[in-house]
XYZ file of C-alpha atoms in Angstrom:
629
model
C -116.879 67.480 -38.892
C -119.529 68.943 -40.917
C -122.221 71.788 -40.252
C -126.073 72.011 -39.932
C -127.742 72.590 -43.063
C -129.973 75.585 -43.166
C -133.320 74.517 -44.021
C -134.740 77.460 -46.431
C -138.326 76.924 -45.739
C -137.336 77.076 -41.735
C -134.782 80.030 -42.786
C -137.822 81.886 -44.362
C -139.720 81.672 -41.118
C -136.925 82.851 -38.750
C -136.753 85.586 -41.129
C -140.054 86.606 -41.450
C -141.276 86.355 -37.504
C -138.008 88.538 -36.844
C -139.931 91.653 -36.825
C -141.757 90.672 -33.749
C -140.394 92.282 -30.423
C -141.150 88.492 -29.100
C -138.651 87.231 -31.825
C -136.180 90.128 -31.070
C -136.087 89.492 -27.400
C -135.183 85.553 -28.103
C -132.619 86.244 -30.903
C -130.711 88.805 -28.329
C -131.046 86.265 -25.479
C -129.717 83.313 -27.848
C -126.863 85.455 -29.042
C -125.980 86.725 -25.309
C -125.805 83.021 -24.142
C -123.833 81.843 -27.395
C -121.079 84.991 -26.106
C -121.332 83.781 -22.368
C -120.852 80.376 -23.144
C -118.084 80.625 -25.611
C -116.481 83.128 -23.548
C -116.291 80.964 -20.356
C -115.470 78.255 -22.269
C -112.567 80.210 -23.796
C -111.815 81.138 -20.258
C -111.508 77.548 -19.143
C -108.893 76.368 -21.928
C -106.927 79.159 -20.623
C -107.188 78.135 -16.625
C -105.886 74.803 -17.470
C -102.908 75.871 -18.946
C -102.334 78.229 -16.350
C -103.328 75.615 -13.686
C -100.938 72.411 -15.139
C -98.356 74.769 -16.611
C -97.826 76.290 -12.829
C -97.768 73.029 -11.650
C -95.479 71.642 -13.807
C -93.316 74.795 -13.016
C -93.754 74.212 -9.416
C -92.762 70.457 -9.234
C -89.808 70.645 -11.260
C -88.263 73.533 -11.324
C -88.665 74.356 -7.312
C -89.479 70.566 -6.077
C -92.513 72.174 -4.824
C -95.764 70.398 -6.409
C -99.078 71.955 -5.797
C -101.060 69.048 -4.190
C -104.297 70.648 -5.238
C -103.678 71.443 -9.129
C -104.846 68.061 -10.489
C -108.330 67.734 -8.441
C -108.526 71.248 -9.545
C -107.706 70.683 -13.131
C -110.090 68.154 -12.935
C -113.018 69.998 -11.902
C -112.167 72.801 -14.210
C -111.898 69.746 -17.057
C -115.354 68.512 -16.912
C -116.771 72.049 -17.191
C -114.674 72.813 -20.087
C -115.757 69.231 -21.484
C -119.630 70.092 -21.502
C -119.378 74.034 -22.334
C -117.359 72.798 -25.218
C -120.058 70.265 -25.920
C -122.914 73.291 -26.029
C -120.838 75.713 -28.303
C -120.286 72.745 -30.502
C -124.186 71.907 -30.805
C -124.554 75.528 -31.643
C -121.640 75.689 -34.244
C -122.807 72.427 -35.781
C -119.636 70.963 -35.517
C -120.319 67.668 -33.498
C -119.378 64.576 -35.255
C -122.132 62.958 -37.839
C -122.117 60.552 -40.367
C -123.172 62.254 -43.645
C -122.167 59.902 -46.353
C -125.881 58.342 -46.732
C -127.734 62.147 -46.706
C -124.506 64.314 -48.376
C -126.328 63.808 -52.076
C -129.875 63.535 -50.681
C -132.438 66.092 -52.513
C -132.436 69.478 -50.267
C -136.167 69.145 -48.947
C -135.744 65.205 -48.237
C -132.472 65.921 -46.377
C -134.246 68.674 -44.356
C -137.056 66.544 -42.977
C -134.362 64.140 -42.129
C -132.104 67.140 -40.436
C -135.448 67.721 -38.573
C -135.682 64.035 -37.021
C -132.732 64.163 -36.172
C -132.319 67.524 -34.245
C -135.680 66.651 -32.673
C -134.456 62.907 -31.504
C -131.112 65.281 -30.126
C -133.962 66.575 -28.041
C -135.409 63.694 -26.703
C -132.244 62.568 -25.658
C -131.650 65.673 -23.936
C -135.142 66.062 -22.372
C -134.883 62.476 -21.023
C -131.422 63.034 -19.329
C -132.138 66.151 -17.225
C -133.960 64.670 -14.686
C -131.018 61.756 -13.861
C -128.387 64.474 -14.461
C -130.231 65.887 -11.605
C -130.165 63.040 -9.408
C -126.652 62.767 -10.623
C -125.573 65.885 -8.967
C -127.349 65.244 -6.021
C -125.610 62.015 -4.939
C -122.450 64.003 -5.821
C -123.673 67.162 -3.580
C -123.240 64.769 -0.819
C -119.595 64.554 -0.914
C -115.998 66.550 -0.394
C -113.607 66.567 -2.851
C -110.237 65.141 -1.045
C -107.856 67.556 -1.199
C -110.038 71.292 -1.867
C -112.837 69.921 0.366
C -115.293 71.739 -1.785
C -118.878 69.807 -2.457
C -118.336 67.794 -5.333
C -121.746 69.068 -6.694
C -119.387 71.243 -8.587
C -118.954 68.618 -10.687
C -122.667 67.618 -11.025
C -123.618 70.901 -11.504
C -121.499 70.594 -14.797
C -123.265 67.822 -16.389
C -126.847 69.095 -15.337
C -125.600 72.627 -17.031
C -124.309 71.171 -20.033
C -127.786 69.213 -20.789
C -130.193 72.025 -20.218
C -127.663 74.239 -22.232
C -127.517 71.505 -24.988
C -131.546 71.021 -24.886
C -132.036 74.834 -25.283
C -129.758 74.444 -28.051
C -131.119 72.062 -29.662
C -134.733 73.646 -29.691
C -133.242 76.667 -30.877
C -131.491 74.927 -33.686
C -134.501 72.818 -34.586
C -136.122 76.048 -35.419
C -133.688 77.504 -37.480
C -133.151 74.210 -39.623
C -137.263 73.111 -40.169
C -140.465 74.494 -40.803
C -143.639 74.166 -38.094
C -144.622 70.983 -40.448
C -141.356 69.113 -40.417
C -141.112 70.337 -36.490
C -144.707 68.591 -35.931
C -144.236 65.580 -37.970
C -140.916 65.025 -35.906
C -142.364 65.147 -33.090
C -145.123 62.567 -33.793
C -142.455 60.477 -34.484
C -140.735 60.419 -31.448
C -143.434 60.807 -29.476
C -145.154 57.637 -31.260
C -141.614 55.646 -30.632
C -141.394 56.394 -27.390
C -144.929 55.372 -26.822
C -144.035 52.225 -28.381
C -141.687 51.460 -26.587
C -143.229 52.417 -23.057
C -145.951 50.268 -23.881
C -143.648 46.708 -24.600
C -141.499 47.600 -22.497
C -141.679 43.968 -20.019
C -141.558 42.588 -23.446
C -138.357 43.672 -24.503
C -136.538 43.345 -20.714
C -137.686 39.468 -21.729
C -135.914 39.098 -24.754
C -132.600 39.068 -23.263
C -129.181 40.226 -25.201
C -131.495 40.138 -28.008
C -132.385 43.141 -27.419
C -129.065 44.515 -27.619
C -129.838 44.420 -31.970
C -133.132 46.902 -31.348
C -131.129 49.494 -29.351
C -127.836 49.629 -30.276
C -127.854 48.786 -33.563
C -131.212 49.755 -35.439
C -131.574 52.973 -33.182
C -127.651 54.156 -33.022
C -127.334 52.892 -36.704
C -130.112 54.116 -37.976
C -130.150 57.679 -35.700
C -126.430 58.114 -37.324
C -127.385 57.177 -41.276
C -130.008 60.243 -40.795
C -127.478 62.471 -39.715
C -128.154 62.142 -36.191
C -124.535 63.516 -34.030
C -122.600 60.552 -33.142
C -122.353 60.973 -29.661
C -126.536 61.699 -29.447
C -126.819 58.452 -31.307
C -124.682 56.553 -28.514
C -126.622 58.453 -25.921
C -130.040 57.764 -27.235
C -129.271 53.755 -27.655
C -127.987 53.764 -24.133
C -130.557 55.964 -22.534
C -133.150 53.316 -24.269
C -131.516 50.600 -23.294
C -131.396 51.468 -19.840
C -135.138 52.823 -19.359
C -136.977 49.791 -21.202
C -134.725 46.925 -21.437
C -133.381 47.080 -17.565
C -134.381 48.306 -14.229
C -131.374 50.201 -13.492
C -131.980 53.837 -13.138
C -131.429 56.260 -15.749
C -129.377 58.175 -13.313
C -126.110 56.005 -14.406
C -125.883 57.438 -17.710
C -125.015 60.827 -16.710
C -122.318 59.099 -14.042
C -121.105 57.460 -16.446
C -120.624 60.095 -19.005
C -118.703 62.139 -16.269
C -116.339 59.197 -15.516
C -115.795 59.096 -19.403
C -115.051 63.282 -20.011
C -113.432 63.811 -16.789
C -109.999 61.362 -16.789
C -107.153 63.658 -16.322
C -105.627 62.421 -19.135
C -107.866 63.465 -21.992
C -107.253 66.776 -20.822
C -104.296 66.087 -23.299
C -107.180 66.717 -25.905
C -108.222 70.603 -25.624
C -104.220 71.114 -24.884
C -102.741 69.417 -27.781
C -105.645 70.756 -30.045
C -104.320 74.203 -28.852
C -100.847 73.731 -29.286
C -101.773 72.707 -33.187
C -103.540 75.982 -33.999
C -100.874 78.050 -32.184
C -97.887 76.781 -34.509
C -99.803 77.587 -37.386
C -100.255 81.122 -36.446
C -96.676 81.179 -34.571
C -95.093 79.975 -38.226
C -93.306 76.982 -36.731
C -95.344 74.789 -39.356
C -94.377 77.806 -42.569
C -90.476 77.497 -41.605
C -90.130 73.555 -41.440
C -92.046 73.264 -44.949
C -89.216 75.646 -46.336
C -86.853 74.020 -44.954
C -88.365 71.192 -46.967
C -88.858 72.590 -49.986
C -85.348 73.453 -50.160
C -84.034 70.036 -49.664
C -85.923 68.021 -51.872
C -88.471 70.402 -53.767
C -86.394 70.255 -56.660
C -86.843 66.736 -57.450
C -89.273 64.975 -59.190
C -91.603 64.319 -57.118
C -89.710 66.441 -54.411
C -92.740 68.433 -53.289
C -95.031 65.288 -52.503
C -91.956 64.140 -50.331
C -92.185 67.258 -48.864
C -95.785 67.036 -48.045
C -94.904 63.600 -46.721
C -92.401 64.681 -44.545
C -93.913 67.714 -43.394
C -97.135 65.824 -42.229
C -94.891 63.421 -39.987
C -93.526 66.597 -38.508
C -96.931 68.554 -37.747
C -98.591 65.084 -37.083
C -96.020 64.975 -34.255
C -96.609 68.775 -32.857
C -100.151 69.105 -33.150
C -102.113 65.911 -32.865
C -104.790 66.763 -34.891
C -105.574 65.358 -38.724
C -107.733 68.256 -39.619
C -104.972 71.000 -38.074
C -102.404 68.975 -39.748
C -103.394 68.697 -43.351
C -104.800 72.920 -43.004
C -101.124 73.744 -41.858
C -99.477 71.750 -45.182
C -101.934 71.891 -48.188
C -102.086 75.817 -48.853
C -98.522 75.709 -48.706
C -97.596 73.275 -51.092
C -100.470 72.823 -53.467
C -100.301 76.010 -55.375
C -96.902 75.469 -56.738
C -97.331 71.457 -56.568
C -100.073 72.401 -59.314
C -97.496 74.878 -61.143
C -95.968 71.439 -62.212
C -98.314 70.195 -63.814
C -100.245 67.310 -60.728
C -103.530 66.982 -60.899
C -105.328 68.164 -57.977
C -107.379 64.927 -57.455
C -103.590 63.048 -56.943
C -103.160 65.574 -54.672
C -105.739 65.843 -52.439
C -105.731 61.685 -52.303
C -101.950 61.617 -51.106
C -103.120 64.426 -48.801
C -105.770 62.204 -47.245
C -103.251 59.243 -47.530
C -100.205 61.450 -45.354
C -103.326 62.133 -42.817
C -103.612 57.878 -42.514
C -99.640 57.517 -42.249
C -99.257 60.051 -39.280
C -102.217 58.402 -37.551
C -99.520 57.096 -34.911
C -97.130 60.159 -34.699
C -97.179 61.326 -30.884
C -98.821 63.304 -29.778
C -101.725 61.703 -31.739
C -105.206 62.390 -29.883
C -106.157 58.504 -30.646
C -103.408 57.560 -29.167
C -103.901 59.647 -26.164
C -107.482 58.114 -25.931
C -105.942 54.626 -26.273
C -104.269 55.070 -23.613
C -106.547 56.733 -20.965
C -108.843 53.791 -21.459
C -106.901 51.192 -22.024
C -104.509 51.599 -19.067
C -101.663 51.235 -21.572
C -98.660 53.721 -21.030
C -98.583 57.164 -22.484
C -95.053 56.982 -23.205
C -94.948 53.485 -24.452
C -97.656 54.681 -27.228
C -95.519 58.110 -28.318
C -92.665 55.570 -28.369
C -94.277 52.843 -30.155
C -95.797 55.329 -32.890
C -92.954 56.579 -34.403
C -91.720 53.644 -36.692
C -95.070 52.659 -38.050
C -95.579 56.018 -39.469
C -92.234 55.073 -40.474
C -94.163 52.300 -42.703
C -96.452 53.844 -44.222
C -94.372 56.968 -45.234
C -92.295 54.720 -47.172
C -94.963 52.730 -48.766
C -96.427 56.273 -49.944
C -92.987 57.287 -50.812
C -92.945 54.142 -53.864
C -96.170 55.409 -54.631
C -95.190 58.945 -55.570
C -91.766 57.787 -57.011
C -93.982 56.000 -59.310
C -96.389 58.292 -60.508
C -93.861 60.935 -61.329
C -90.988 59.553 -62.937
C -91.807 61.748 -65.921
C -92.598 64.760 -64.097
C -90.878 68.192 -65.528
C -88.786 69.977 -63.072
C -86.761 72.494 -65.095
C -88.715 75.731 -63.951
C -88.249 74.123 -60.342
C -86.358 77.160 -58.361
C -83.166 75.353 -56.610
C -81.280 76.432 -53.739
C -77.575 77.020 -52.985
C -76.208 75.386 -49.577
C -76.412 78.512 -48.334
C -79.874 79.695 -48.790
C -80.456 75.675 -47.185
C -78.356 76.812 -44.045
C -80.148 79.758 -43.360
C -83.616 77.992 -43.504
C -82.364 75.252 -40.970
C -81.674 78.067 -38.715
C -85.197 79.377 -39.323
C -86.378 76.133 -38.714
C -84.305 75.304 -36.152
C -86.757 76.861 -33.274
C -89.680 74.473 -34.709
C -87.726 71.281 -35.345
C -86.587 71.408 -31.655
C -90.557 71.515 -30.872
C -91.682 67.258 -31.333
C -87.612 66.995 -29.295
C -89.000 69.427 -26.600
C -92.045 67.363 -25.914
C -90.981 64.076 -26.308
C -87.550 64.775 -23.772
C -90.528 66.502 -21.201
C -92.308 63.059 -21.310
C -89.634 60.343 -21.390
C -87.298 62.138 -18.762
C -90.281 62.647 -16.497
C -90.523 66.369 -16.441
C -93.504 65.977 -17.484
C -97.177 63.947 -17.530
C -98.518 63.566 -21.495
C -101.282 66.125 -20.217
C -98.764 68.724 -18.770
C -96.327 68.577 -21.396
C -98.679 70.094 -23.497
C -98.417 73.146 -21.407
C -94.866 73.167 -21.959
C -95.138 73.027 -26.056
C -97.817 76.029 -25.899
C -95.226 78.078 -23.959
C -92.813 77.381 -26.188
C -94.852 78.096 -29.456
C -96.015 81.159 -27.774
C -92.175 82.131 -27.180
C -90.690 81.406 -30.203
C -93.642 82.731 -32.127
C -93.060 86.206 -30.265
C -89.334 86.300 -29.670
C -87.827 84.395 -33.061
C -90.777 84.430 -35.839
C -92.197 87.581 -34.886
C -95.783 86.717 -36.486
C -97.928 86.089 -33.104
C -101.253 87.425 -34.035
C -102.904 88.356 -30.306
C -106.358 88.858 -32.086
C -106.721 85.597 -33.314
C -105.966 84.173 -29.417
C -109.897 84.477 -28.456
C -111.079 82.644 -31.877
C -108.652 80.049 -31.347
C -109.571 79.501 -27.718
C -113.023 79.184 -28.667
C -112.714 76.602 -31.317
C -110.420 74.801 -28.911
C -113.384 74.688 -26.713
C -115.804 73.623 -29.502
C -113.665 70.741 -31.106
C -112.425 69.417 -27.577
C -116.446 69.480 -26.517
C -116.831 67.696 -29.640
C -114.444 65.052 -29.072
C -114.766 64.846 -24.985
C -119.004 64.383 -25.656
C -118.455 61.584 -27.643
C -116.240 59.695 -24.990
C -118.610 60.387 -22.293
C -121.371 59.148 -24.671
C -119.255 55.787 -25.907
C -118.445 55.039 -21.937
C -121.938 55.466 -20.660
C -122.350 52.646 -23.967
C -119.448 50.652 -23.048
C -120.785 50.429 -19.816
C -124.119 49.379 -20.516
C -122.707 46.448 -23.310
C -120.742 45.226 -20.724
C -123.872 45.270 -18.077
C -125.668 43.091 -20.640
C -122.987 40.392 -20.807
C -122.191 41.508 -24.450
C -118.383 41.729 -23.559
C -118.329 38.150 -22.673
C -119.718 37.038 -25.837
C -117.597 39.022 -27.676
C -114.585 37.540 -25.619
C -115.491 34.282 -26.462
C -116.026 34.996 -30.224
C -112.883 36.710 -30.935
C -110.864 33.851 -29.152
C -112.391 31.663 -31.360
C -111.149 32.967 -34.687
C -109.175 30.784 -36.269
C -105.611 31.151 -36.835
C -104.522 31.784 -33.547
C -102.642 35.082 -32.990
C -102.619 35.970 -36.213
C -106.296 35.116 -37.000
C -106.761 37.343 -34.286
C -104.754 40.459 -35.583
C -105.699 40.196 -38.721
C -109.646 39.954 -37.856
C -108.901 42.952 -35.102
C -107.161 44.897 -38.326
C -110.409 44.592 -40.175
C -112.424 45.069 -37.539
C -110.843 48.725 -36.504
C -111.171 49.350 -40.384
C -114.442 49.281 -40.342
C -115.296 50.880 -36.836
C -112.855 53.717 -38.058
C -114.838 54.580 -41.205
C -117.786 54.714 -39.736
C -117.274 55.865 -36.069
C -113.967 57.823 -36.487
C -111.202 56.634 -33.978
C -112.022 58.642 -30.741
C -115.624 56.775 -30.395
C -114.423 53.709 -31.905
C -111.672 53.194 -29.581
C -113.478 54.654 -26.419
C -116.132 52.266 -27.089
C -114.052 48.566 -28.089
C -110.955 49.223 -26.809
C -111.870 48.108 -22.991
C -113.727 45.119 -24.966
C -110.870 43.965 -27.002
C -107.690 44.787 -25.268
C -108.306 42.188 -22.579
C -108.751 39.373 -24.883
C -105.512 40.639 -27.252
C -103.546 40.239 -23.850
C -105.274 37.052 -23.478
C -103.872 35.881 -26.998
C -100.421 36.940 -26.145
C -100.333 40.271 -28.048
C -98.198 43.212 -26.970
C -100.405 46.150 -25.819
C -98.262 49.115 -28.077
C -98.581 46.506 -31.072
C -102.284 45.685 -30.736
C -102.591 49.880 -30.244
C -100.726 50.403 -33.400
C -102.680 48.273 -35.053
C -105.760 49.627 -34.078
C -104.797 53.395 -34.636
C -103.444 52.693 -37.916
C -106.104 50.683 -39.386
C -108.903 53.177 -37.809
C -106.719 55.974 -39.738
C -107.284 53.857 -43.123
C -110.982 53.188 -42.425
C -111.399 56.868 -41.231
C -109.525 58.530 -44.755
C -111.259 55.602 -47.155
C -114.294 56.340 -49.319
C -117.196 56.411 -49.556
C -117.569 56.357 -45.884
C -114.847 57.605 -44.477
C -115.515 61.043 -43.387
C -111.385 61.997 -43.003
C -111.242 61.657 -46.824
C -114.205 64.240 -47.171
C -112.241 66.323 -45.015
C -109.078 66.358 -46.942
C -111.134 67.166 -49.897
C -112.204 70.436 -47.852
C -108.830 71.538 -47.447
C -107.766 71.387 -50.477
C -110.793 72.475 -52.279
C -110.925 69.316 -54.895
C -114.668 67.787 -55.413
C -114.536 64.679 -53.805
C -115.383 62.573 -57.004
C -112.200 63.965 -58.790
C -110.362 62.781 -55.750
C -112.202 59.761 -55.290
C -110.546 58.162 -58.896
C -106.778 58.890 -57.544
C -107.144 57.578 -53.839
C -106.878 53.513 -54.735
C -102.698 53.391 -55.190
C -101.883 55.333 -52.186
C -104.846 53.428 -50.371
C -102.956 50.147 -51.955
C -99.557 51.296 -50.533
C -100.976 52.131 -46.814
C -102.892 48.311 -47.198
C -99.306 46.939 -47.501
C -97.924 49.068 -44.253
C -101.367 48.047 -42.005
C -99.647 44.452 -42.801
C -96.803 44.563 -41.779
C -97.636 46.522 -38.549
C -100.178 43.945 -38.127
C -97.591 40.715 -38.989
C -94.727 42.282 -37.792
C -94.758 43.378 -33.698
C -91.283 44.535 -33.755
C -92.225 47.510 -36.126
C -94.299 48.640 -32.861
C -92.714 47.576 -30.054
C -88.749 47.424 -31.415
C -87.569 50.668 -29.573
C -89.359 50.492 -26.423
């Protein structure tokens, strides 16, 4: 994730035409909605766990299941989806591309930040009218089970636009001057004019046109800076207005079919559930536990770092929550003994690649919700190939300190060991709890998140006694913001997916990827690089939202096992998303642990190396997948 940059120039101006009452009046209404919003946001991460939690309780524990909770949770998802999507837009924390603008020259980036806050715009602008028409067609109809006017759910997408476009005005403002503002807007404009006026020409050219809109406008709208899921939105909204004579309408239907499957309601949930242990101290009390094993080895506390990053990977399902719940704990005294931080922060951003498949991983969630592949297959499947790479990382650090001093290292007695395994205890039975809920069938993957919040909420106030109630609201909010983040860019990639697929793009793909040569393995190995790629520049939500109805189908049709062919994927988006220069995961581990990305940058190529080796032998080997289901 990264944020807007504050344009000084634009800053100045904001500043100076604050002493008008005019300017006063909009400032207090722009703060009141960002409270509103984020506050009913908030509210909605809270109603669904209530809503599947209750539910959950209901069905197994008194065999009395609330027919109504899912339509419910449902309707209640969508609303969270695009509320999450506005707070996000006003946070800055959508998803964007910044390795081609990070070292631009301040005032060049700025007129770039401007083009691409105004194209946001357009995007916007053009999509309230169909999300509109959307929620009229929907207005028309009951829900099955409530019998409430699913207009509800229209009225969540039209909301979510005109909140977004406001937004987005409002941001434009803060970030650029009147003259960047203008000179964006005669850019648009002038596109859009273009493209109005050869319109018939480019419905004639057929799939060719498929290179103008999604390829030199989403490329080139996401090298400027542009948010990912904008830049899917404004090459399908093209697409679809000058290159067909479907309605624009779809887009919006689309994009609620993408954000509203039940199952990616797993998202916000499991995103909760990973800032909760942090502030419950599950995450503090299995690193000691680590550190007292192993720390006093050489090497012991990267082990540690590798082991406790397969153990948070499997709680919280988030890289970025993940590696923020490890490195302050370990890097201090990791840098006590003499490592260099740039070694650090690389196997860091490695240990984020090897956990890729841990359950509950988000990706994997997404994998499955459009895929049709099972849920529980995937958390199964994941486990060993993190297995893998953990391993291959482990030679890596058994290599580079061999001569590393551990005299001053403090050591503990087996007693001291005992008592932090019954610290840890609580939190080690966490990853158990969840996966028991879902392979016993207590539990869906989207309720059983439920089920680990109680639980961190309960053994953060009963055993750790560090529950923090005014850091609930902040944490609720971000919840909101990152899972609006995420969901926005699925709704985006479907209403995409759809309209490749509409163009016979699919087919062609079908037919080139069954032509590889090599057979199977051509095929995996081509898929490997492929999902590489896609992963370092689209991140693996998008990436997978977007190809993996595409390529699924023809890995089935080439005899590859779904779980494998997901593994495969997940793992080698992981290494494309954590690999420089593009990879944007490897910027983020640089974040956390505070290192400047070109110390880091000279350390990453061994454990990269090691983590080429695993995506191998997942990719060679199907029984490192699919051996335990």
């Amino acid at each position: 994730m990264s944020h807007l940059p504050t344009d000084v120039a634009g800053a100045d101006a904001v500043g100076s035409a604050a002493a008008s009452p005019g300017a006063q009046v909009l400032r207090f209404l722009d703060r009141a909605v960002t409270k509103v919003t984020e506050a009913v946001a908030a509210m909605l991460v809270l109603a669904e766990v209530v809503v599947l939690g209750s539910s959950t309780a209901a069905r197994y524990l008194f065999d009395s299941p609330f027919t109504w909770s899912d339509e419910l949770a449902t309707l209640l998802f969508i609303w969270l989806a695009v509320l999450g999507s506005v707070v996000a837009l006003r946070r800055g924390e959508h998803m964007r591309l910044t390795a081609f603008i990070r070292d631009m020259a301040p005032h060049r980036r700025a007129w770039l930040d401007a083009v691409a806050m105004m194209l946001v715009a357009a995007v916007l602008l053009s999509l309230v009218l169909p999300a509109y028409e959307h929620f009229e067609t929907l207005n028309e109809g009951l829900s099955p089970v409530l019998q409430i006017s699913e207009g509800y759910r229209g009225a969540a997408i039209i909301t979510g636009v005109v909140l977004m476009l406001i937004t987005a005005v409002q941001n434009l403002a803060r970030i650029a001057n009147w003259k960047q503002m203008l000179v964006a807007l005669l850019l648009v404009g002038a596109a859009t004019a273009v493209l109005e006026y050869f319109g018939p020409t480019i419905e004639d050219m057929g799939n060719s046109n498929l290179v103008l809109f999604f390829v030199v406008f989403v490329v080139g709208s996401m090298v400027i800076g542009m948010p990912i899921a904008f830049a899917f939105l404004l090459g399908t909204v093209g697409f679809v207005a000058f290159a067909t004579t479907i309605p624009v309408s779809i887009v919006p239907g689309r994009m609620d079919e993408g954000m509203s499957h039940l199952i990616l309601l797993a998202v916000p949930l499991f995103v909760l559930l990973g800032a909760l242990i942090e502030m419950a101290g599950l995450a503090r009390a299995m690193i000691a536990l680590l550190v007292a094993m192993i720390g006093h080895l050489r090497g012991g506390l990267q082990y540690v770092l590798l082991g406790a990053m397969y153990l948070v990977s499997g709680i919280s399902g988030a890289k970025a929550a993940d590696m923020a719940a490890v490195a302050p704990a370990l890097f201090p005294e990791m840098l006590k003994r003499g490592n260099k931080e740039g070694n650090l922060t690389s196997l860091l951003s490695a240990s984020a690649v090897m956990s890729e498949t841990i359950p509950p991983s988000i990706v994997l969630i997404t994998v499955g919700s459009v895929t049709g592949v099972s849920i529980a297959a995937l958390f199964t499947g994941g486990l060993f190939p993190a297995v893998v790479g953990m391993v291959a990382l482990c030679v890596v650090v058994f290599l580079q300190t061999r001569g590393e001093d551990v005299s001053h290292a403090p050591r503990y007695g087996w007693a001291q060991r005992f008592r932090l395994l019954l610290v840890a205890l609580p939190g080690l039975g966490l990853p158990v709890v969840i996966r028991t809920a879902v392979v016993e069938g207590v539990a869906t993957a989207t309720e059983v998140s439920t089920i680990g919040i109680v639980y961190t909420v309960l053994i953060g106030l009963l055993f750790y006694r560090q529950f923090d109630w005014r850091r609930v609201y902040p944490i609720l909010v971000e919840t909101a913001s990152l899972s609006g983040a995420i969901l926005l860019v699925v709704g985006a990639a479907t209403a995409m997916a759809w309209a490749l697929t509409q163009s016979g793009f699919s087919q062609d793909l079908v037919q080139l990827m069954a032509a590889v040569p090599g057979g199977r393995i051509g095929f995996l190995l081509v898929s490997a690089l492929a999902f590489v790629i896609l992963g370092s520049v689209l991140e693996g939500v998008p990436a997978i939202v977007l190809f993996g109805p595409l390529l699924f189908p023809i890995a089935g049709m080439m005899g590859v096992n779904p779980v494998h062919y997901a593994m495969l994927a997940v793992f080698a988006m992981g290494f494309g998303l954590f690999t420089p220069p593009f990879g944007v995961g490897f910027y983020l581990a640089c974040a956390i642990g505070r290192v400047s990305p070109d110390v880091a940058i000279r350390s990453v190529w061994p454990h990269l190396a090691a983590l080429f080796v695993a995506l191998l032998l997942i990719t060679l080997i199907p029984w490192i997948s699919t051996g335990f289901l």
